[in-house]
Each structure stands twice: as C-alpha cells, then as structure tokens.
Amino acid sequence: MTAHEQLVARRGRRSGITTMVAIHSTTLGPAVGGCRFKSYATLEEAVGDVLRLSAAMTAKCAVAGLAFGGGKSVIAPEPGRVLSPGERRAVLLDHAELIAEFGGRYQAGPDVGTGPADMLVLREVSPYAFCTPESAGGTGSSSGPTAAGVLAALRAAAGTPDMTGRRVVISGYGSVGAHLAASLQAAGADVVVSDIDPGKRAGAEQRGLTWVEPEKALTLTADVVIPAAVGGVLGPGTVARLDTPLVVGPANNQLTDDAVADDLAARGVRWIPDYVASAGGILYTLSREAEGLGHEAALARVETIEDTVRTILAAAEANATTPLHEAAALAGRRLTSGAEPRTP
C-alpha cells in the first residue's frame, strides 16, 4: 500500500477540540471515508487510527470498483470529556471547516460516534458530506446496506444462503449488528450477540437472541463469527482460541497485523477481509448520492459483493494464498489500471 497523500490535524477555533483528516489516495477519485467521533488516550493513537482507517478505505473502494479513493476523519475530544449539545455542534462546525479546505478531495460520511444528523451539521459549512437524513434529501443511515453487504459476503463464504440451524455469533450489537442479527434470525440461524454496552442485553433477549459477555464472544463454538464492533480484535492470541470455520463481518481493521491472516489460514479459518465484507454501505451511498441511482439499483450494486468474495476465494484456493492476499492484489490492480464503476 502506498504512503498517505496528506494528513492535517488542528484544534477547532470554536471548540478547542482536535480534529483531523487523512487522505490516503485520490488515484481513483476523491477520497471518501467516515467521520469518527471518539476519545483517544493520546493524540498519537488518534493519528494512528485515522491513518489505518483511511488506508483501508482506499482498498475498500478499489475492490468494490468505485471511482473514489480512501480517506478518513477523526474528532477526538479529551478522554472523559462529556460534550453538551452546543459543544458538540461547535466541534462539528470546526471539523466541517477543515473538510471544506480540501475542496472536495475528501468527502465525509458517518462512522463510529456520528450519524446522519451530524452530517447535516457538516453540510452547513461544507457540501462534502454524505448520508444526511432522508428528510433532508440524503440516504440516511448506511447500516442496512452495510449489513446487506455482509450477508452477501457470508453467502459466498459459506457456500450457501441456508442458515437454518447454524450458530452465528455477532460481536457488537450496534446498528449494523442489530440488522445482521434480525436477518440471520429470520433465516433460521441460532444467533448469539454481545456488546460492551450491557444496556442492550434486555432488548436483544426480548427479540429471542442469546446474549454472551463480550470477552467470550469471539471464542465460542460457532459456524460463523461476525466481528461487528471495534477493530484490532483478531490477534495471534484470539486466533488460537477461535472455534469456528468462518469469520466475516463489518468491523474495520479486524486484524492486529496482516500476518494474522496467515495464522487464520493455518488454523483452517476462512476470514473474509473486512474491507471487502463491509463495503455495502459505501457502495449503496455513492451509487445513490454520487451517481443518482435508485434504491433497487443501488442495492443490486451491494449484492455484487457476493461475486467479489467468490472471485477472491477462488483465487486464494488456486494460488494457495489467503483471501487477504488476493483482495490486496485485486485492489492493487485496480489502483494501477483504474477502476470502472460497476453496473448491476
């Protein structure tokens, strides 16, 4: 992967809170990526996160066949600081000013800690924000299309759409995790969920889902494990305790290091690269808001993730490599030759 094109971080003039934008690549087009609102222990951790996430966005867009590059942004209030509504609005406006300075080279969407309403605040200063509320003419939350893309990847990886009687563990019961849980439960799967927020347990159990504590989720015996929360959850220690043949989920940057993909393969675990499985949201949003496609046509784009995963898995088997190796090779070819947007 190439070096980043640009990183800018500054304290907002209204809020005094640090915000930053990282552009990894504009080779295929303007850089797109979510705006993460999160406290970090140190500024170095925030910078490391925005750099990793923006690089992953380059790969995500390239593999998905989008004419966009990779970027990411972070709003990083001090640890323990609780923002009032007015303070939150102030830092969002500060961040929008920073985004506007890139003149469209970076375009934001929601990420951890932000949503469509926040994108509407960004739009007050900068036109470069996707996923504003539907009431404001945007596509709203991308959680549903992201979940649809994960399900498409799962069908390809499992070799069947039939989930009847299969045990699926979802680590992270946020908006995407909840969509996945509902869909898989409806398809007949035995769904187990976990989340660091214990307040979500009652609602999950009311829906007939099994709850497990977060520290146990990734090591339960299961047919499928779905990381749907934070990144960095798959390291050598966790991989050694996995008891599943398949890991596929929307969490970004799941591996602590790319070498972990080899560890997974050595244990017979099929891992679908996160930037492949999680591309449904960006595919849907850009198809609608950048290309003007209708809902059904945009969803058809999301479904192409199933074919992409099949292609990557077939190449990994033929070349005796890993799905990560083949996904990176596909991204590299498209970055070198230029990617044409896909058609349904």
PDB file of C-alpha atoms in Angstrom, residues 38-252:
ATOM      1  CA  LYS A  38     -14.069   9.200  19.623  1.00  0.00           C
ATOM      2  CA  SER A  39     -11.817   9.943  22.579  1.00  0.00           C
ATOM      3  CA  TYR A  40      -8.296   8.551  22.455  1.00  0.00           C
ATOM      4  CA  ALA A  41      -5.770   8.178  25.252  1.00  0.00           C
ATOM      5  CA  THR A  42      -3.196  10.118  23.230  1.00  0.00           C
ATOM      6  CA  LEU A  43      -3.051  12.181  20.063  1.00  0.00           C
ATOM      7  CA  GLU A  44      -0.695   9.569  18.606  1.00  0.00           C
ATOM      8  CA  GLU A  45      -3.420   6.916  18.958  1.00  0.00           C
ATOM      9  CA  ALA A  46      -5.905   9.126  17.131  1.00  0.00           C
ATOM     10  CA  VAL A  47      -3.428   9.744  14.314  1.00  0.00           C
ATOM     11  CA  GLY A  48      -2.651   6.047  14.049  1.00  0.00           C
ATOM     12  CA  ASP A  49      -6.356   5.247  13.800  1.00  0.00           C
ATOM     13  CA  VAL A  50      -7.112   7.822  11.118  1.00  0.00           C
ATOM     14  CA  LEU A  51      -4.135   6.632   9.054  1.00  0.00           C
ATOM     15  CA  ARG A  52      -5.110   2.963   9.287  1.00  0.00           C
ATOM     16  CA  LEU A  53      -8.756   3.633   8.529  1.00  0.00           C
ATOM     17  CA  SER A  54      -8.046   5.858   5.532  1.00  0.00           C
ATOM     18  CA  ALA A  55      -5.728   3.260   4.001  1.00  0.00           C
ATOM     19  CA  ALA A  56      -8.444   0.635   4.446  1.00  0.00           C
ATOM     20  CA  MET A  57     -10.890   2.920   2.644  1.00  0.00           C
ATOM     21  CA  THR A  58      -8.594   3.022  -0.383  1.00  0.00           C
ATOM     22  CA  ALA A  59      -8.640  -0.762  -0.536  1.00  0.00           C
ATOM     23  CA  LYS A  60     -12.393  -0.887   0.100  1.00  0.00           C
ATOM     24  CA  CYS A  61     -13.215   1.479  -2.752  1.00  0.00           C
ATOM     25  CA  ALA A  62     -10.763  -0.180  -5.135  1.00  0.00           C
ATOM     26  CA  VAL A  63     -12.035  -3.715  -4.525  1.00  0.00           C
ATOM     27  CA  ALA A  64     -15.639  -2.518  -4.786  1.00  0.00           C
ATOM     28  CA  GLY A  65     -14.895  -0.982  -8.188  1.00  0.00           C
ATOM     29  CA  LEU A  66     -15.697   2.581  -7.145  1.00  0.00           C
ATOM     30  CA  ALA A  67     -14.186   5.660  -8.735  1.00  0.00           C
ATOM     31  CA  PHE A  68     -13.240   7.044  -5.331  1.00  0.00           C
ATOM     32  CA  GLY A  69     -10.162   6.972  -3.144  1.00  0.00           C
ATOM     33  CA  GLY A  70      -9.633   6.479   0.552  1.00  0.00           C
ATOM     34  CA  GLY A  71      -9.813   8.976   3.367  1.00  0.00           C
ATOM     35  CA  LYS A  72     -10.993   9.238   6.948  1.00  0.00           C
ATOM     36  CA  SER A  73     -11.500  11.874   9.597  1.00  0.00           C
ATOM     37  CA  VAL A  74     -11.490  11.909  13.374  1.00  0.00           C
ATOM     38  CA  ILE A  75     -12.909  14.226  16.012  1.00  0.00           C
ATOM     39  CA  ALA A  76     -11.006  13.486  19.210  1.00  0.00           C
ATOM     40  CA  PRO A  77     -12.286  15.140  22.400  1.00  0.00           C
ATOM     41  CA  GLU A  78     -10.194  14.700  25.531  1.00  0.00           C
ATOM     42  CA  PRO A  79     -10.745  11.423  27.424  1.00  0.00           C
ATOM     43  CA  GLY A  80     -13.564  11.756  29.920  1.00  0.00           C
ATOM     44  CA  ARG A  81     -14.905  14.975  28.475  1.00  0.00           C
ATOM     45  CA  VAL A  82     -18.679  14.999  28.080  1.00  0.00           C
ATOM     46  CA  LEU A  83     -19.831  17.478  25.473  1.00  0.00           C
ATOM     47  CA  SER A  84     -23.020  19.473  25.746  1.00  0.00           C
ATOM     48  CA  PRO A  85     -25.179  19.667  22.601  1.00  0.00           C
ATOM     49  CA  GLY A  86     -23.776  23.126  21.960  1.00  0.00           C
ATOM     50  CA  GLU A  87     -20.180  21.940  22.309  1.00  0.00           C
ATOM     51  CA  ARG A  88     -20.834  19.004  20.010  1.00  0.00           C
ATOM     52  CA  ARG A  89     -22.278  21.323  17.394  1.00  0.00           C
ATOM     53  CA  ALA A  90     -19.279  23.633  17.739  1.00  0.00           C
ATOM     54  CA  VAL A  91     -16.739  20.901  17.113  1.00  0.00           C
ATOM     55  CA  LEU A  92     -18.740  19.564  14.160  1.00  0.00           C
ATOM     56  CA  LEU A  93     -18.655  23.031  12.608  1.00  0.00           C
ATOM     57  CA  ASP A  94     -14.922  23.230  13.287  1.00  0.00           C
ATOM     58  CA  HIS A  95     -14.499  19.892  11.564  1.00  0.00           C
ATOM     59  CA  ALA A  96     -16.637  20.993   8.629  1.00  0.00           C
ATOM     60  CA  GLU A  97     -14.340  23.978   8.110  1.00  0.00           C
ATOM     61  CA  LEU A  98     -11.351  21.652   7.955  1.00  0.00           C
ATOM     62  CA  ILE A  99     -13.119  19.384   5.440  1.00  0.00           C
ATOM     63  CA  ALA A 100     -14.078  22.382   3.305  1.00  0.00           C
ATOM     64  CA  GLU A 101     -10.432  23.367   2.965  1.00  0.00           C
ATOM     65  CA  PHE A 102      -9.776  20.209   0.939  1.00  0.00           C
ATOM     66  CA  GLY A 103     -12.139  21.452  -1.772  1.00  0.00           C
ATOM     67  CA  GLY A 104     -13.776  18.077  -2.334  1.00  0.00           C
ATOM     68  CA  ARG A 105     -10.612  15.952  -2.208  1.00  0.00           C
ATOM     69  CA  TYR A 106     -12.061  14.438   0.998  1.00  0.00           C
ATOM     70  CA  GLN A 107     -15.767  13.745   1.461  1.00  0.00           C
ATOM     71  CA  ALA A 108     -17.168  12.535   4.769  1.00  0.00           C
ATOM     72  CA  GLY A 109     -19.843  10.123   5.895  1.00  0.00           C
ATOM     73  CA  PRO A 110     -20.964   8.775   9.287  1.00  0.00           C
ATOM     74  CA  ASP A 111     -18.744   6.461  11.303  1.00  0.00           C
ATOM     75  CA  VAL A 112     -18.409   5.421  14.946  1.00  0.00           C
ATOM     76  CA  GLY A 113     -19.876   8.207  17.053  1.00  0.00           C
ATOM     77  CA  THR A 114     -21.564  10.113  14.224  1.00  0.00           C
ATOM     78  CA  GLY A 115     -24.777   9.783  12.258  1.00  0.00           C
ATOM     79  CA  PRO A 116     -26.924  11.427   9.591  1.00  0.00           C
ATOM     80  CA  ALA A 117     -27.857  14.375  11.825  1.00  0.00           C
ATOM     81  CA  ASP A 118     -24.168  15.161  12.272  1.00  0.00           C
ATOM     82  CA  MET A 119     -23.648  15.072   8.520  1.00  0.00           C
ATOM     83  CA  LEU A 120     -26.371  17.690   8.225  1.00  0.00           C
ATOM     84  CA  VAL A 121     -24.408  19.947  10.586  1.00  0.00           C
ATOM     85  CA  LEU A 122     -21.283  19.447   8.465  1.00  0.00           C
ATOM     86  CA  ARG A 123     -23.291  20.483   5.407  1.00  0.00           C
ATOM     87  CA  GLU A 124     -23.884  23.906   6.971  1.00  0.00           C
ATOM     88  CA  VAL A 125     -20.235  24.717   6.230  1.00  0.00           C
ATOM     89  CA  SER A 126     -19.119  22.120   3.687  1.00  0.00           C
ATOM     90  CA  PRO A 127     -21.050  20.423   0.871  1.00  0.00           C
ATOM     91  CA  TYR A 128     -18.784  17.384   1.136  1.00  0.00           C
ATOM     92  CA  ALA A 129     -20.828  15.114   3.415  1.00  0.00           C
ATOM     93  CA  PHE A 130     -22.887  12.042   2.552  1.00  0.00           C
ATOM     94  CA  CYS A 131     -25.720  10.242   4.375  1.00  0.00           C
ATOM     95  CA  THR A 132     -27.674  13.234   5.601  1.00  0.00           C
ATOM     96  CA  PRO A 133     -31.188  12.356   6.856  1.00  0.00           C
ATOM     97  CA  GLU A 134     -33.708  11.230   4.274  1.00  0.00           C
ATOM     98  CA  SER A 135     -35.906  14.139   5.309  1.00  0.00           C
ATOM     99  CA  ALA A 136     -33.107  16.432   4.097  1.00  0.00           C
ATOM    100  CA  GLY A 137     -32.721  14.616   0.777  1.00  0.00           C
ATOM    101  CA  GLY A 138     -29.927  12.230   1.800  1.00  0.00           C
ATOM    102  CA  THR A 139     -29.858   8.449   2.094  1.00  0.00           C
ATOM    103  CA  GLY A 140     -29.788   8.419   5.893  1.00  0.00           C
ATOM    104  CA  SER A 141     -28.052   5.658   7.814  1.00  0.00           C
ATOM    105  CA  SER A 142     -25.973   3.209   5.788  1.00  0.00           C
ATOM    106  CA  SER A 143     -26.348   0.467   8.418  1.00  0.00           C
ATOM    107  CA  GLY A 144     -28.907  -1.501   6.419  1.00  0.00           C
ATOM    108  CA  PRO A 145     -26.871  -1.607   3.181  1.00  0.00           C
ATOM    109  CA  THR A 146     -23.708  -2.389   5.169  1.00  0.00           C
ATOM    110  CA  ALA A 147     -25.469  -5.362   6.740  1.00  0.00           C
ATOM    111  CA  ALA A 148     -26.774  -6.445   3.323  1.00  0.00           C
ATOM    112  CA  GLY A 149     -23.215  -6.460   2.023  1.00  0.00           C
ATOM    113  CA  VAL A 150     -22.028  -8.598   4.932  1.00  0.00           C
ATOM    114  CA  LEU A 151     -24.824 -11.076   4.247  1.00  0.00           C
ATOM    115  CA  ALA A 152     -23.785 -11.197   0.572  1.00  0.00           C
ATOM    116  CA  ALA A 153     -20.198 -11.922   1.630  1.00  0.00           C
ATOM    117  CA  LEU A 154     -21.426 -14.559   4.057  1.00  0.00           C
ATOM    118  CA  ARG A 155     -23.407 -16.369   1.373  1.00  0.00           C
ATOM    119  CA  ALA A 156     -20.323 -16.607  -0.807  1.00  0.00           C
ATOM    120  CA  ALA A 157     -18.022 -17.630   2.040  1.00  0.00           C
ATOM    121  CA  ALA A 158     -20.405 -20.227   3.450  1.00  0.00           C
ATOM    122  CA  GLY A 159     -21.193 -21.605   0.018  1.00  0.00           C
ATOM    123  CA  THR A 160     -24.931 -21.476   0.706  1.00  0.00           C
ATOM    124  CA  PRO A 161     -27.644 -18.963   1.615  1.00  0.00           C
ATOM    125  CA  ASP A 162     -29.172 -21.507   4.023  1.00  0.00           C
ATOM    126  CA  MET A 163     -28.509 -20.522   7.641  1.00  0.00           C
ATOM    127  CA  THR A 164     -31.038 -22.905   9.153  1.00  0.00           C
ATOM    128  CA  GLY A 165     -29.731 -24.285  12.434  1.00  0.00           C
ATOM    129  CA  ARG A 166     -26.339 -22.610  12.115  1.00  0.00           C
ATOM    130  CA  ARG A 167     -24.898 -20.887  15.143  1.00  0.00           C
ATOM    131  CA  VAL A 168     -23.822 -17.338  14.375  1.00  0.00           C
ATOM    132  CA  VAL A 169     -22.045 -15.167  16.944  1.00  0.00           C
ATOM    133  CA  ILE A 170     -22.177 -11.400  16.400  1.00  0.00           C
ATOM    134  CA  SER A 171     -19.654  -9.407  18.414  1.00  0.00           C
ATOM    135  CA  GLY A 172     -21.095  -5.897  18.541  1.00  0.00           C
ATOM    136  CA  TYR A 173     -24.821  -5.230  18.757  1.00  0.00           C
ATOM    137  CA  GLY A 174     -24.836  -1.752  17.278  1.00  0.00           C
ATOM    138  CA  SER A 175     -26.888  -0.616  14.297  1.00  0.00           C
ATOM    139  CA  VAL A 176     -25.217  -2.948  11.779  1.00  0.00           C
ATOM    140  CA  GLY A 177     -25.026  -5.830  14.250  1.00  0.00           C
ATOM    141  CA  ALA A 178     -28.734  -5.485  15.018  1.00  0.00           C
ATOM    142  CA  HIS A 179     -29.599  -5.573  11.300  1.00  0.00           C
ATOM    143  CA  LEU A 180     -27.489  -8.701  10.870  1.00  0.00           C
ATOM    144  CA  ALA A 181     -28.994 -10.391  13.920  1.00  0.00           C
ATOM    145  CA  ALA A 182     -32.549  -9.785  12.718  1.00  0.00           C
ATOM    146  CA  SER A 183     -31.826 -11.011   9.185  1.00  0.00           C
ATOM    147  CA  LEU A 184     -29.959 -14.125  10.298  1.00  0.00           C
ATOM    148  CA  GLN A 185     -32.569 -14.984  12.907  1.00  0.00           C
ATOM    149  CA  ALA A 186     -35.266 -14.689  10.241  1.00  0.00           C
ATOM    150  CA  ALA A 187     -33.187 -17.038   8.063  1.00  0.00           C
ATOM    151  CA  GLY A 188     -33.285 -19.701  10.777  1.00  0.00           C
ATOM    152  CA  ALA A 189     -29.891 -19.195  12.407  1.00  0.00           C
ATOM    153  CA  ASP A 190     -29.237 -19.567  16.137  1.00  0.00           C
ATOM    154  CA  VAL A 191     -27.950 -16.064  16.815  1.00  0.00           C
ATOM    155  CA  VAL A 192     -25.741 -15.110  19.752  1.00  0.00           C
ATOM    156  CA  VAL A 193     -24.896 -11.427  20.307  1.00  0.00           C
ATOM    157  CA  SER A 194     -22.625  -9.415  22.572  1.00  0.00           C
ATOM    158  CA  ASP A 195     -21.835  -5.768  23.168  1.00  0.00           C
ATOM    159  CA  ILE A 196     -19.781  -3.701  25.594  1.00  0.00           C
ATOM    160  CA  ASP A 197     -22.991  -1.835  26.474  1.00  0.00           C
ATOM    161  CA  PRO A 198     -24.902  -4.083  28.916  1.00  0.00           C
ATOM    162  CA  GLY A 199     -27.956  -1.904  28.422  1.00  0.00           C
ATOM    163  CA  LYS A 200     -28.532  -3.593  25.069  1.00  0.00           C
ATOM    164  CA  ARG A 201     -28.969  -7.029  26.626  1.00  0.00           C
ATOM    165  CA  ALA A 202     -32.656  -6.749  27.528  1.00  0.00           C
ATOM    166  CA  GLY A 203     -33.667  -5.666  24.033  1.00  0.00           C
ATOM    167  CA  ALA A 204     -31.633  -8.442  22.429  1.00  0.00           C
ATOM    168  CA  GLU A 205     -33.143 -11.109  24.672  1.00  0.00           C
ATOM    169  CA  GLN A 206     -36.653  -9.762  24.060  1.00  0.00           C
ATOM    170  CA  ARG A 207     -36.003 -10.449  20.377  1.00  0.00           C
ATOM    171  CA  GLY A 208     -35.126 -14.050  21.167  1.00  0.00           C
ATOM    172  CA  LEU A 209     -31.368 -13.630  20.783  1.00  0.00           C
ATOM    173  CA  THR A 210     -28.848 -15.258  23.098  1.00  0.00           C
ATOM    174  CA  TRP A 211     -26.598 -12.838  24.979  1.00  0.00           C
ATOM    175  CA  VAL A 212     -22.970 -13.517  25.845  1.00  0.00           C
ATOM    176  CA  GLU A 213     -20.378 -11.324  27.549  1.00  0.00           C
ATOM    177  CA  PRO A 214     -18.056  -9.558  25.067  1.00  0.00           C
ATOM    178  CA  GLU A 215     -14.875 -11.255  26.255  1.00  0.00           C
ATOM    179  CA  LYS A 216     -16.334 -14.660  25.365  1.00  0.00           C
ATOM    180  CA  ALA A 217     -17.946 -13.846  22.030  1.00  0.00           C
ATOM    181  CA  LEU A 218     -15.030 -14.459  19.681  1.00  0.00           C
ATOM    182  CA  THR A 219     -14.093 -17.817  21.209  1.00  0.00           C
ATOM    183  CA  LEU A 220     -17.480 -19.543  21.334  1.00  0.00           C
ATOM    184  CA  THR A 221     -18.055 -22.635  19.245  1.00  0.00           C
ATOM    185  CA  ALA A 222     -19.905 -21.354  16.188  1.00  0.00           C
ATOM    186  CA  ASP A 223     -20.483 -21.902  12.492  1.00  0.00           C
ATOM    187  CA  VAL A 224     -19.830 -18.211  11.824  1.00  0.00           C
ATOM    188  CA  VAL A 225     -18.290 -15.421  13.902  1.00  0.00           C
ATOM    189  CA  ILE A 226     -19.118 -11.848  12.876  1.00  0.00           C
ATOM    190  CA  PRO A 227     -16.925  -9.042  14.271  1.00  0.00           C
ATOM    191  CA  ALA A 228     -19.230  -6.023  14.161  1.00  0.00           C
ATOM    192  CA  ALA A 229     -17.704  -3.621  16.681  1.00  0.00           C
ATOM    193  CA  VAL A 230     -14.216  -2.155  17.021  1.00  0.00           C
ATOM    194  CA  GLY A 231     -11.105  -3.170  15.119  1.00  0.00           C
ATOM    195  CA  GLY A 232      -7.974  -4.920  16.288  1.00  0.00           C
ATOM    196  CA  VAL A 233      -9.879  -7.891  17.710  1.00  0.00           C
ATOM    197  CA  LEU A 234      -8.087 -10.664  15.829  1.00  0.00           C
ATOM    198  CA  GLY A 235      -4.541 -11.179  17.044  1.00  0.00           C
ATOM    199  CA  PRO A 236      -2.458 -14.332  17.489  1.00  0.00           C
ATOM    200  CA  GLY A 237      -3.901 -14.992  20.956  1.00  0.00           C
ATOM    201  CA  THR A 238      -7.520 -14.688  19.872  1.00  0.00           C
ATOM    202  CA  VAL A 239      -6.954 -16.677  16.689  1.00  0.00           C
ATOM    203  CA  ALA A 240      -5.501 -19.540  18.728  1.00  0.00           C
ATOM    204  CA  ARG A 241      -8.794 -19.716  20.662  1.00  0.00           C
ATOM    205  CA  LEU A 242     -11.205 -19.380  17.757  1.00  0.00           C
ATOM    206  CA  ASP A 243     -13.617 -22.278  17.372  1.00  0.00           C
ATOM    207  CA  THR A 244     -15.256 -21.510  14.046  1.00  0.00           C
ATOM    208  CA  PRO A 245     -14.541 -22.256  10.385  1.00  0.00           C
ATOM    209  CA  LEU A 246     -15.656 -18.814   9.167  1.00  0.00           C
ATOM    210  CA  VAL A 247     -15.139 -15.197  10.216  1.00  0.00           C
ATOM    211  CA  VAL A 248     -16.837 -12.453   8.210  1.00  0.00           C
ATOM    212  CA  GLY A 249     -18.008  -9.097   9.487  1.00  0.00           C
ATOM    213  CA  PRO A 250     -18.213  -5.323   9.062  1.00  0.00           C
ATOM    214  CA  ALA A 251     -15.783  -4.145  11.775  1.00  0.00           C
ATOM    215  CA  ASN A 252     -12.917  -2.180  10.233  1.00  0.00           C
TER     216      ASN A 252
END
